[in-house]
Amino acid sequence: MESSSGYQNLTETVDRKISNTFTAKRQAQDFEMSNVTVVPDETYTVAQAVDAFGFGKFQVKLSLFTGLCWMADSMETTILSILSPTLHYEWQITLFQEALVTTIVFLGMMLSLPFWGSFSDKFGRKPALTLCSVLLFYFGILSSMSPNYTWLLILRGLVGFAIGCSPQSVTLYAEFLPCKQRAKCVVLLDCFWALGACFEVLLALIVMPTLGWKWLLVLSTAPLLGFACVCPWLPESARYLVASGQTDKAIDTLKKVAHDNGKPMLLGRLVVDDIVLEEKNGRFTDLLLPQLRVTSILLWFIWLVCAFCYYGIVLMSTGLFESGNNNRICSANLDGDIFKTVQTCTAESHYLTTHDYIDLLWTTLAEFPGIFATIYVIDRFGRKITLVFQFTMFAINLIFLFQFAKNRVLLTITLFFARGIIAGVFQAVYVYTPEIYPTPLRTIGVGTCSAMARLGAMVTPYIAQVLLKSSFTTSIIIYITAALLAAIASSLLPINNERNVKEYTEKD
C-alpha cells in the first residue's frame, strides 16, 4: 500500500511538473503573441494591416504632408483669379487673352492625367509626387520671369501639367487610412485646399500693392518648396509595393505604420489584395455598359457643372469686386440688358484694392463651413439628396446677385454663401463617385469624372471673365441654368444612402 501510495505521489509530482512547465511555456507564448496580431489564415493584405493598425501618429503626419501638397495646388489655382485682371491692366491684353491664362492651366492639368497615372503606376506614388513638386516649383518660379504674354501662357500651361499629379497625393493618403475613417479624412483633407486659397489671398493682400504679381508668383511656391523638402520622408504606397513584387519594402513600410501607431505588427504572409489586381481590369468602354451608362453620363455632367460653377464663382468674385472701383461692368447690364454688349465697359482696368482683397478673403473663408456642413448633411440625408439640395440652393443664391450686385456688403454675403455651397458640392461628389462604381471600374470612373471637371474649368473663364464684363445678366443666367440642370441630374442618380451602395455594386 505504501509502495502504491508512493508511486501515486511520484506520478502526481511528475504530472504537476509537466503541467507547470506547459503552463509556463504557454504563458511565454501568450506574452510573445501579445506583441503581434495573428491573422487566422496566416496571410494578410495591406488593407487588413492598415485597418488593424488604426488611425494614429503615422496618419497625422501623412495628413500634414499630403495637406501641404493640396495647399500648394489650391494656391496655384487661386492665383489665377488675381493674376488675370492684373495682366489685363499691365499688358493691355484682351478679355479673351485674360481668360486664356486660366484656361491654359486647366488644359495642362487635363492633358497630364494619363501621363501621371502611368508614371505613378510604373514608378510609384512617391517618385511621381516628388517630380511633381520639383516641376511645379521650377515652372512657378519661371512664370514670374515671363517676358511677354506668350511665354506666360507656355509656362502656366506647364504649371498646370505639373498640378495634374496632385490627386496622386490623395490616393497615397487614402491607401494608408483605415476603412472606417477614410471618407471623412479625405473630405477633411480639403480643409487644406481652403486654407491654401485663404493664404493666397492674404499673400496677395500683402505682396501685390508693393511688390507686384511677379513676386506673388515667386512667394506662392513656398508650400511647394516645403513639400519637396519633406518628400524624402514621404512613405511609398504599400499597396503599390506589394503589387509590384516589392513585398519586403511593403512589410518595412507597414512596420513603420505599426511602430508609429503603437500597434503590434501582423504575423503571417503579406499577399496582394484582390482589389489591387481587379483595379487593373477597368476599361473606359466598361463605363458605358447598359447597367452603368446612365450613371456615368449623369456623373460626367455633374462633375463638369460642379467645376464650371466653382471656378466660375471664384473668377466672378474678383470681377465683381473690381467692378465696384472702375465700373468695368456697365450699369445697363446690371439692370437687365441681357444681349447688349457695350465696348466702353472694358476700356479701363485697375489693380484690385485692399478692400477688394479683404472681401475676396471673406468669400474664400466660406469653404470651411461649406465643407463641415456637407459632412454633417451627407451622413444624415444621403448623397443624392445632398447634391440636389446644394445645387438648388446655389442657383437660388445666384438669383440674389441681380438685386445685390450694386451693394458691396450684400454682394460679399451673397458670394460667401454661393462659394460655401458649391465647395460643399465638390465634397459630396468626391464621396459619391468612388462608391457608385464597382471596384474594377473605380479608378477609371473617378478619372473620367475628373477629366470632365477640368473641361468645365476650361470653359468657365469665358463666362466669368469675358461675358460677365459685357452682359452680367446673361452670365448669371448661364450659371443658374447649369446648377438647376445638375440638380435634376443628381435626382436621377441610382443610390442615395451608403447602405444602398453594396447592393447596387453587387447587382452590377
C-alpha positions as semicolon CSV with decimal commas, in nm:
position;residue;x (nm);y (nm);z (nm)
1;M;0,000;0,000;0,000
2;E;0,287;0,232;0,086
3;S;0,454;0,144;-0,241
4;S;0,136;0,212;-0,428
5;S;0,090;0,538;-0,242
6;G;0,448;0,642;-0,314
7;Y;0,410;0,563;-0,682
8;Q;0,092;0,766;-0,692
9;N;0,265;1,064;-0,522
10;L;0,554;1,038;-0,767
11;T;0,313;1,034;-1,060
12;E;0,127;1,337;-0,928
13;T;0,457;1,520;-0,879
14;V;0,568;1,446;-1,236
15;D;0,229;1,543;-1,375
16;R;0,238;1,865;-1,176
17;K;0,586;1,949;-1,304
18;I;0,483;1,875;-1,662
19;S;0,170;2,085;-1,612
20;N;0,372;2,371;-1,464
21;T;0,624;2,350;-1,749
22;F;0,345;2,350;-2,009
23;T;0,174;2,642;-1,833
24;A;0,500;2,839;-1,826
25;K;0,559;2,774;-2,194
26;R;0,201;2,871;-2,277
27;Q;0,232;3,191;-2,072
28;A;0,556;3,271;-2,252
29;Q;0,388;3,209;-2,584
30;D;0,091;3,420;-2,480
31;F;0,324;3,700;-2,379
32;E;0,508;3,674;-2,707
33;M;0,186;3,659;-2,910
34;S;0,054;3,968;-2,731
35;N;0,311;4,166;-2,928
36;V;0,174;4,056;-3,263
37;T;-0,161;4,015;-3,428
38;V;-0,237;3,679;-3,582
39;V;-0,442;3,656;-3,896
40;P;-0,642;3,326;-3,892
41;D;-0,545;3,210;-4,242
42;E;-0,178;3,309;-4,191
43;T;-0,194;3,564;-4,472
44;Y;-0,294;3,929;-4,470
45;T;-0,331;4,216;-4,716
46;V;-0,225;4,578;-4,690
47;A;-0,585;4,681;-4,631
48;Q;-0,619;4,436;-4,340
49;A;-0,293;4,562;-4,191
50;V;-0,395;4,927;-4,218
51;D;-0,732;4,852;-4,056
52;A;-0,557;4,662;-3,774
53;F;-0,315;4,949;-3,707
54;G;-0,596;5,207;-3,698
55;F;-0,566;5,585;-3,722
56;G;-0,268;5,721;-3,530
57;K;0,051;5,921;-3,535
58;F;0,150;5,792;-3,880
59;Q;-0,173;5,914;-4,041
60;V;-0,147;6,251;-3,866
61;K;0,199;6,311;-4,014
62;L;0,085;6,191;-4,355
63;S;-0,214;6,427;-4,333
64;L;0,020;6,722;-4,286
65;F;0,249;6,613;-4,573
66;T;-0,038;6,549;-4,810
67;G;-0,217;6,865;-4,699
68;L;0,090;7,069;-4,790
69;C;0,070;6,938;-5,147
70;W;-0,305;7,005;-5,161
71;M;-0,249;7,354;-5,023
72;A;0,010;7,429;-5,292
73;D;-0,232;7,308;-5,561
74;S;-0,502;7,539;-5,426
75;M;-0,270;7,839;-5,421
76;E;-0,161;7,786;-5,782
77;T;-0,529;7,769;-5,882
78;T;-0,649;8,061;-5,669
79;I;-0,378;8,289;-5,804
80;L;-0,548;8,276;-6,144
81;S;-0,835;8,494;-6,022
82;I;-0,583;8,755;-5,903
83;L;-0,332;8,733;-6,187
84;S;-0,568;8,769;-6,483
85;P;-0,714;9,117;-6,414
86;T;-0,367;9,248;-6,323
87;L;-0,225;9,132;-6,656
88;H;-0,525;9,289;-6,830
89;Y;-0,416;9,623;-6,688
90;E;-0,035;9,595;-6,715
91;W;0,000;9,423;-7,051
92;Q;-0,321;9,559;-7,207
93;I;-0,435;9,210;-7,310
94;T;-0,790;9,147;-7,429
95;L;-1,056;8,979;-7,219
96;F;-1,022;8,659;-7,422
97;Q;-0,647;8,658;-7,361
98;E;-0,716;8,716;-6,992
99;A;-0,947;8,413;-6,984
100;L;-0,693;8,202;-7,175
101;V;-0,442;8,243;-6,890
102;T;-0,685;8,045;-6,672
103;T;-0,791;7,801;-6,942
104;I;-0,435;7,700;-7,030
105;V;-0,367;7,586;-6,673
106;F;-0,667;7,353;-6,669
107;L;-0,583;7,231;-7,018
108;G;-0,239;7,131;-6,892
109;M;-0,398;6,955;-6,596
110;M;-0,634;6,758;-6,818
111;L;-0,366;6,656;-7,068
112;S;-0,134;6,543;-6,788
113;L;-0,377;6,298;-6,624
114;P;-0,281;5,995;-6,840
115;F;0,091;6,071;-6,803
116;W;0,088;6,098;-6,424
117;G;-0,137;5,795;-6,391
118;S;0,101;5,580;-6,596
119;F;0,408;5,726;-6,424
120;S;0,278;5,652;-6,073
121;D;0,172;5,300;-6,175
122;K;0,520;5,229;-6,313
123;F;0,747;5,409;-6,065
124;G;0,526;5,459;-5,760
125;R;0,334;5,740;-5,591
126;K;0,635;5,885;-5,408
127;P;0,857;5,943;-5,717
128;A;0,560;6,093;-5,901
129;L;0,483;6,339;-5,621
130;T;0,849;6,428;-5,580
131;L;0,888;6,503;-5,951
132;C;0,557;6,692;-5,948
133;S;0,665;6,920;-5,662
134;V;1,003;6,995;-5,823
135;L;0,847;7,074;-6,164
136;L;0,570;7,283;-6,011
137;F;0,822;7,484;-5,808
138;Y;1,051;7,526;-6,110
139;F;0,783;7,637;-6,357
140;G;0,619;7,855;-6,092
141;I;0,945;8,048;-6,049
142;L;0,998;8,070;-6,426
143;S;0,643;8,206;-6,469
144;S;0,740;8,509;-6,262
145;M;1,015;8,583;-6,515
146;S;0,789;8,569;-6,821
147;P;0,896;8,849;-7,058
148;N;0,568;8,850;-7,250
149;Y;0,219;8,702;-7,274
150;T;0,321;8,407;-7,496
151;W;0,589;8,288;-7,256
152;L;0,350;8,326;-6,965
153;L;0,097;8,103;-7,140
154;I;0,359;7,834;-7,208
155;L;0,492;7,834;-6,852
156;R;0,150;7,843;-6,687
157;G;0,046;7,553;-6,909
158;L;0,347;7,360;-6,777
159;V;0,243;7,455;-6,424
160;G;-0,097;7,303;-6,499
161;F;0,073;6,991;-6,634
162;A;0,261;6,951;-6,304
163;I;-0,051;7,019;-6,095
164;G;-0,216;6,723;-6,268
165;C;-0,019;6,492;-6,038
166;S;-0,154;6,639;-5,714
167;P;-0,452;6,396;-5,694
168;Q;-0,193;6,120;-5,651
169;S;-0,126;6,263;-5,305
170;V;-0,487;6,196;-5,208
171;T;-0,459;5,842;-5,349
172;L;-0,146;5,781;-5,140
173;Y;-0,316;5,927;-4,832
174;A;-0,632;5,718;-4,875
175;E;-0,431;5,395;-4,907
176;F;-0,297;5,441;-4,552
177;L;-0,635;5,521;-4,398
178;P;-0,846;5,263;-4,211
179;C;-1,172;5,191;-4,389
180;K;-1,392;5,348;-4,121
181;Q;-1,210;5,682;-4,125
182;R;-1,135;5,702;-4,498
183;A;-1,431;5,903;-4,628
184;K;-1,427;6,167;-4,354
185;C;-1,048;6,206;-4,360
186;V;-1,037;6,255;-4,736
187;V;-1,311;6,518;-4,710
188;L;-1,139;6,689;-4,418
189;L;-0,821;6,695;-4,626
190;D;-0,993;6,956;-4,840
191;C;-0,961;7,192;-4,546
192;F;-0,603;7,230;-4,666
193;W;-0,741;7,334;-5,005
194;A;-0,949;7,605;-4,839
195;L;-0,650;7,702;-4,624
196;G;-0,433;7,737;-4,934
197;A;-0,693;7,957;-5,104
198;C;-0,714;8,184;-4,799
199;F;-0,336;8,200;-4,767
200;E;-0,305;8,301;-5,134
201;V;-0,550;8,589;-5,090
202;L;-0,366;8,705;-4,776
203;L;-0,036;8,684;-4,960
204;A;-0,179;8,889;-5,247
205;L;-0,307;9,147;-4,999
206;I;0,045;9,192;-4,864
207;V;0,252;9,149;-5,181
208;M;0,052;9,295;-5,468
209;P;0,037;9,663;-5,358
210;T;0,415;9,681;-5,311
211;L;0,600;9,408;-5,499
212;G;0,357;9,318;-5,778
213;W;0,235;8,998;-5,941
214;K;0,579;8,857;-6,026
215;W;0,681;8,839;-5,662
216;L;0,339;8,692;-5,582
217;L;0,414;8,406;-5,823
218;V;0,752;8,350;-5,657
219;L;0,626;8,353;-5,298
220;S;0,327;8,134;-5,385
221;T;0,568;7,847;-5,449
222;A;0,670;7,835;-5,080
223;P;0,442;7,540;-4,991
224;L;0,584;7,354;-5,293
225;L;0,934;7,402;-5,165
226;G;0,821;7,276;-4,826
227;F;0,657;6,969;-4,978
228;A;0,966;6,896;-5,189
229;C;1,176;6,905;-4,871
230;V;0,955;6,651;-4,690
231;C;0,928;6,415;-4,990
232;P;1,228;6,204;-4,872
233;W;1,025;6,119;-4,559
234;L;0,709;6,051;-4,759
235;P;0,619;5,678;-4,747
236;E;0,570;5,483;-5,066
237;S;0,232;5,321;-5,112
238;A;0,241;4,976;-4,953
239;R;-0,025;4,861;-5,198
240;Y;0,193;4,969;-5,490
241;L;0,497;4,795;-5,342
242;V;0,326;4,462;-5,286
243;A;0,153;4,476;-5,626
244;S;0,488;4,542;-5,798
245;G;0,655;4,248;-5,624
246;Q;0,846;4,451;-5,363
247;T;0,699;4,265;-5,069
248;D;0,995;4,323;-4,834
249;K;0,971;4,700;-4,880
250;A;0,595;4,686;-4,829
251;I;0,645;4,499;-4,500
252;D;0,903;4,757;-4,387
253;T;0,653;5,033;-4,460
254;L;0,379;4,854;-4,266
255;K;0,619;4,802;-3,974
256;K;0,676;5,177;-3,975
257;V;0,299;5,237;-3,961
258;A;0,261;4,987;-3,674
259;H;0,552;5,141;-3,482
260;D;0,425;5,499;-3,516
261;N;0,074;5,399;-3,412
262;G;0,197;5,185;-3,121
263;K;0,033;4,870;-3,256
264;P;0,174;4,515;-3,298
265;M;0,282;4,402;-3,643
266;L;0,075;4,129;-3,805
267;L;0,202;3,772;-3,822
268;G;0,165;3,580;-4,144
269;R;0,247;3,630;-4,509
270;L;0,169;3,955;-4,691
271;V;-0,028;3,887;-5,009
272;V;-0,158;4,101;-5,292
273;D;-0,505;4,234;-5,232
274;D;-0,761;4,108;-5,481
275;I;-0,879;4,467;-5,518
276;V;-0,536;4,572;-5,643
277;L;-0,546;4,304;-5,909
278;E;-0,901;4,387;-6,013
279;E;-0,833;4,759;-6,042
280;K;-0,615;4,694;-6,347
281;N;-0,904;4,543;-6,539
282;G;-1,110;4,862;-6,578
283;R;-1,166;4,999;-6,928
284;F;-1,334;5,316;-7,042
285;T;-1,587;5,124;-7,250
286;D;-1,700;4,939;-6,936
287;L;-1,836;5,268;-6,803
288;L;-2,085;5,267;-7,090
289;L;-2,222;4,919;-7,027
290;P;-2,605;4,919;-7,012
291;Q;-2,620;4,899;-6,632
292;L;-2,372;5,187;-6,586
293;R;-2,426;5,404;-6,894
294;V;-2,683;5,643;-6,747
295;T;-2,496;5,672;-6,417
296;S;-2,168;5,754;-6,593
297;I;-2,325;6,018;-6,818
298;L;-2,503;6,179;-6,523
299;L;-2,184;6,188;-6,317
300;W;-1,981;6,336;-6,604
301;F;-2,233;6,616;-6,639
302;I;-2,248;6,676;-6,262
303;W;-1,869;6,695;-6,233
304;L;-1,848;6,929;-6,534
305;V;-2,111;7,164;-6,386
306;C;-1,956;7,144;-6,040
307;A;-1,616;7,265;-6,164
308;F;-1,784;7,512;-6,402
309;C;-1,973;7,673;-6,114
310;Y;-1,697;7,651;-5,852
311;Y;-1,426;7,816;-6,058
312;G;-1,688;8,045;-6,207
313;I;-1,777;8,188;-5,866
314;V;-1,405;8,223;-5,781
315;L;-1,330;8,418;-6,100
316;M;-1,658;8,608;-6,089
317;S;-1,590;8,732;-5,736
318;T;-1,274;8,911;-5,848
319;G;-1,454;9,068;-6,144
320;L;-1,749;9,187;-5,936
321;F;-1,532;9,336;-5,662
322;E;-1,309;9,503;-5,920
323;S;-1,611;9,648;-6,099
324;G;-1,706;9,836;-5,785
325;N;-1,398;10,055;-5,833
326;N;-1,382;10,121;-6,205
327;N;-1,724;10,034;-6,350
328;R;-1,590;9,758;-6,570
329;I;-1,942;9,614;-6,571
330;C;-2,193;9,858;-6,715
331;S;-2,490;9,955;-6,504
332;A;-2,712;9,889;-6,807
333;N;-2,612;9,525;-6,798
334;L;-2,669;9,505;-6,424
335;D;-3,018;9,635;-6,480
336;G;-3,100;9,352;-6,716
337;D;-2,996;9,437;-7,071
338;I;-2,905;9,078;-7,150
339;F;-2,764;9,075;-7,500
340;K;-2,632;9,428;-7,537
341;T;-2,251;9,447;-7,547
342;V;-2,105;9,787;-7,466
343;Q;-1,741;9,820;-7,576
344;T;-1,664;10,113;-7,345
345;C;-1,729;9,896;-7,041
346;T;-1,392;9,727;-7,079
347;A;-1,195;10,033;-7,175
348;E;-1,008;10,062;-6,845
349;S;-0,877;9,822;-6,582
350;H;-0,714;9,882;-6,248
351;Y;-0,547;9,688;-5,972
352;L;-0,754;9,528;-5,701
353;T;-0,760;9,741;-5,387
354;T;-0,703;9,636;-5,027
355;H;-1,079;9,646;-4,976
356;D;-1,121;9,409;-5,272
357;Y;-0,873;9,160;-5,126
358;I;-1,040;9,167;-4,785
359;D;-1,382;9,098;-4,937
360;L;-1,227;8,825;-5,152
361;L;-1,081;8,671;-4,836
362;W;-1,425;8,666;-4,675
363;T;-1,573;8,475;-4,968
364;T;-1,279;8,232;-4,962
365;L;-1,332;8,158;-4,592
366;A;-1,678;8,028;-4,687
367;E;-1,522;7,699;-4,795
368;F;-1,463;7,593;-4,434
369;P;-1,829;7,599;-4,323
370;G;-1,923;7,458;-4,662
371;I;-1,702;7,152;-4,606
372;F;-1,816;7,088;-4,248
373;A;-2,183;7,141;-4,332
374;T;-2,156;6,888;-4,613
375;I;-2,002;6,629;-4,380
376;Y;-2,293;6,678;-4,141
377;V;-2,567;6,673;-4,404
378;I;-2,440;6,391;-4,625
379;D;-2,442;6,131;-4,347
380;R;-2,794;6,221;-4,236
381;F;-2,977;6,277;-4,562
382;G;-2,773;6,082;-4,813
383;R;-2,552;6,163;-5,110
384;K;-2,817;6,222;-5,374
385;I;-3,041;6,442;-5,161
386;T;-2,739;6,648;-5,054
387;L;-2,636;6,710;-5,416
388;V;-2,989;6,806;-5,524
389;F;-3,030;7,040;-5,228
390;Q;-2,690;7,209;-5,270
391;F;-2,717;7,264;-5,645
392;T;-3,067;7,411;-5,598
393;M;-2,955;7,639;-5,315
394;F;-2,659;7,754;-5,524
395;A;-2,893;7,851;-5,809
396;I;-3,129;8,035;-5,573
397;N;-2,836;8,215;-5,416
398;L;-2,717;8,342;-5,754
399;I;-3,059;8,495;-5,821
400;F;-2,995;8,741;-5,537
401;L;-2,699;8,880;-5,732
402;F;-2,944;9,058;-5,961
403;Q;-3,052;9,272;-5,666
404;F;-2,733;9,284;-5,460
405;A;-2,462;9,336;-5,725
406;K;-2,452;9,712;-5,660
407;N;-2,441;9,684;-5,280
408;R;-2,092;9,584;-5,168
409;V;-2,191;9,432;-4,832
410;L;-2,481;9,231;-4,968
411;L;-2,272;9,126;-5,269
412;T;-2,000;8,990;-5,038
413;I;-2,256;8,800;-4,828
414;T;-2,417;8,650;-5,138
415;L;-2,084;8,539;-5,282
416;F;-1,988;8,398;-4,940
417;F;-2,288;8,164;-4,935
418;A;-2,252;8,076;-5,302
419;R;-1,888;7,975;-5,261
420;G;-1,956;7,777;-4,944
421;I;-2,238;7,584;-5,110
422;I;-2,051;7,497;-5,429
423;A;-1,741;7,397;-5,229
424;G;-1,966;7,156;-5,040
425;V;-2,097;7,014;-5,368
426;F;-1,741;6,924;-5,465
427;Q;-1,700;6,728;-5,142
428;A;-2,028;6,544;-5,197
429;V;-1,937;6,428;-5,548
430;Y;-1,591;6,321;-5,427
431;V;-1,759;6,097;-5,169
432;Y;-2,031;5,967;-5,401
433;T;-1,836;5,881;-5,716
434;P;-1,592;5,618;-5,580
435;E;-1,882;5,446;-5,402
436;I;-2,106;5,411;-5,704
437;Y;-1,859;5,223;-5,925
438;P;-1,765;4,856;-5,876
439;T;-1,405;4,806;-5,762
440;P;-1,259;4,718;-6,106
441;L;-1,401;5,042;-6,253
442;R;-1,340;5,276;-5,961
443;T;-1,012;5,422;-6,083
444;I;-1,120;5,478;-6,443
445;G;-1,459;5,607;-6,326
446;V;-1,315;5,875;-6,099
447;G;-1,051;5,959;-6,360
448;T;-1,303;6,031;-6,635
449;C;-1,513;6,240;-6,397
450;S;-1,204;6,440;-6,305
451;A;-1,132;6,498;-6,674
452;M;-1,486;6,634;-6,721
453;A;-1,428;6,867;-6,427
454;R;-1,119;7,002;-6,600
455;L;-1,327;7,063;-6,911
456;G;-1,580;7,262;-6,710
457;A;-1,298;7,466;-6,554
458;M;-1,156;7,539;-6,900
459;V;-1,488;7,680;-7,025
460;T;-1,590;7,889;-6,724
461;P;-1,336;8,176;-6,767
462;Y;-1,511;8,282;-7,087
463;I;-1,834;8,325;-6,891
464;A;-1,697;8,461;-6,562
465;Q;-1,427;8,684;-6,710
466;V;-1,539;8,768;-7,065
467;L;-1,918;8,754;-7,086
468;L;-1,959;8,900;-6,736
469;K;-1,799;9,226;-6,849
470;S;-2,045;9,273;-7,135
471;S;-2,363;9,106;-7,008
472;F;-2,388;9,045;-6,636
473;T;-2,741;8,905;-6,660
474;T;-2,661;8,653;-6,931
475;S;-2,360;8,513;-6,746
476;I;-2,553;8,472;-6,420
477;I;-2,843;8,304;-6,601
478;I;-2,599;8,055;-6,754
479;Y;-2,468;7,956;-6,411
480;I;-2,818;7,932;-6,264
481;T;-2,935;7,713;-6,554
482;A;-2,632;7,486;-6,526
483;A;-2,683;7,441;-6,150
484;L;-3,053;7,358;-6,189
485;L;-2,980;7,105;-6,464
486;A;-2,716;6,947;-6,237
487;A;-2,974;6,928;-5,958
488;I;-3,208;6,740;-6,192
489;A;-2,924;6,509;-6,298
490;S;-2,843;6,444;-5,931
491;S;-3,202;6,345;-5,860
492;L;-3,174;6,077;-6,132
493;L;-2,870;5,908;-5,975
494;P;-2,937;5,547;-5,870
495;I;-2,849;5,548;-5,498
496;N;-2,880;5,789;-5,208
497;N;-2,750;5,633;-4,887
498;E;-2,428;5,446;-4,817
499;R;-2,619;5,131;-4,726
500;N;-2,752;5,112;-5,083
501;V;-2,404;5,107;-5,235
502;K;-2,317;4,742;-5,172
503;E;-2,649;4,620;-5,312
504;Y;-2,610;4,838;-5,623
505;T;-2,249;4,742;-5,699
506;E;-2,314;4,371;-5,640
507;K;-2,609;4,389;-5,877
508;D;-2,381;4,544;-6,141
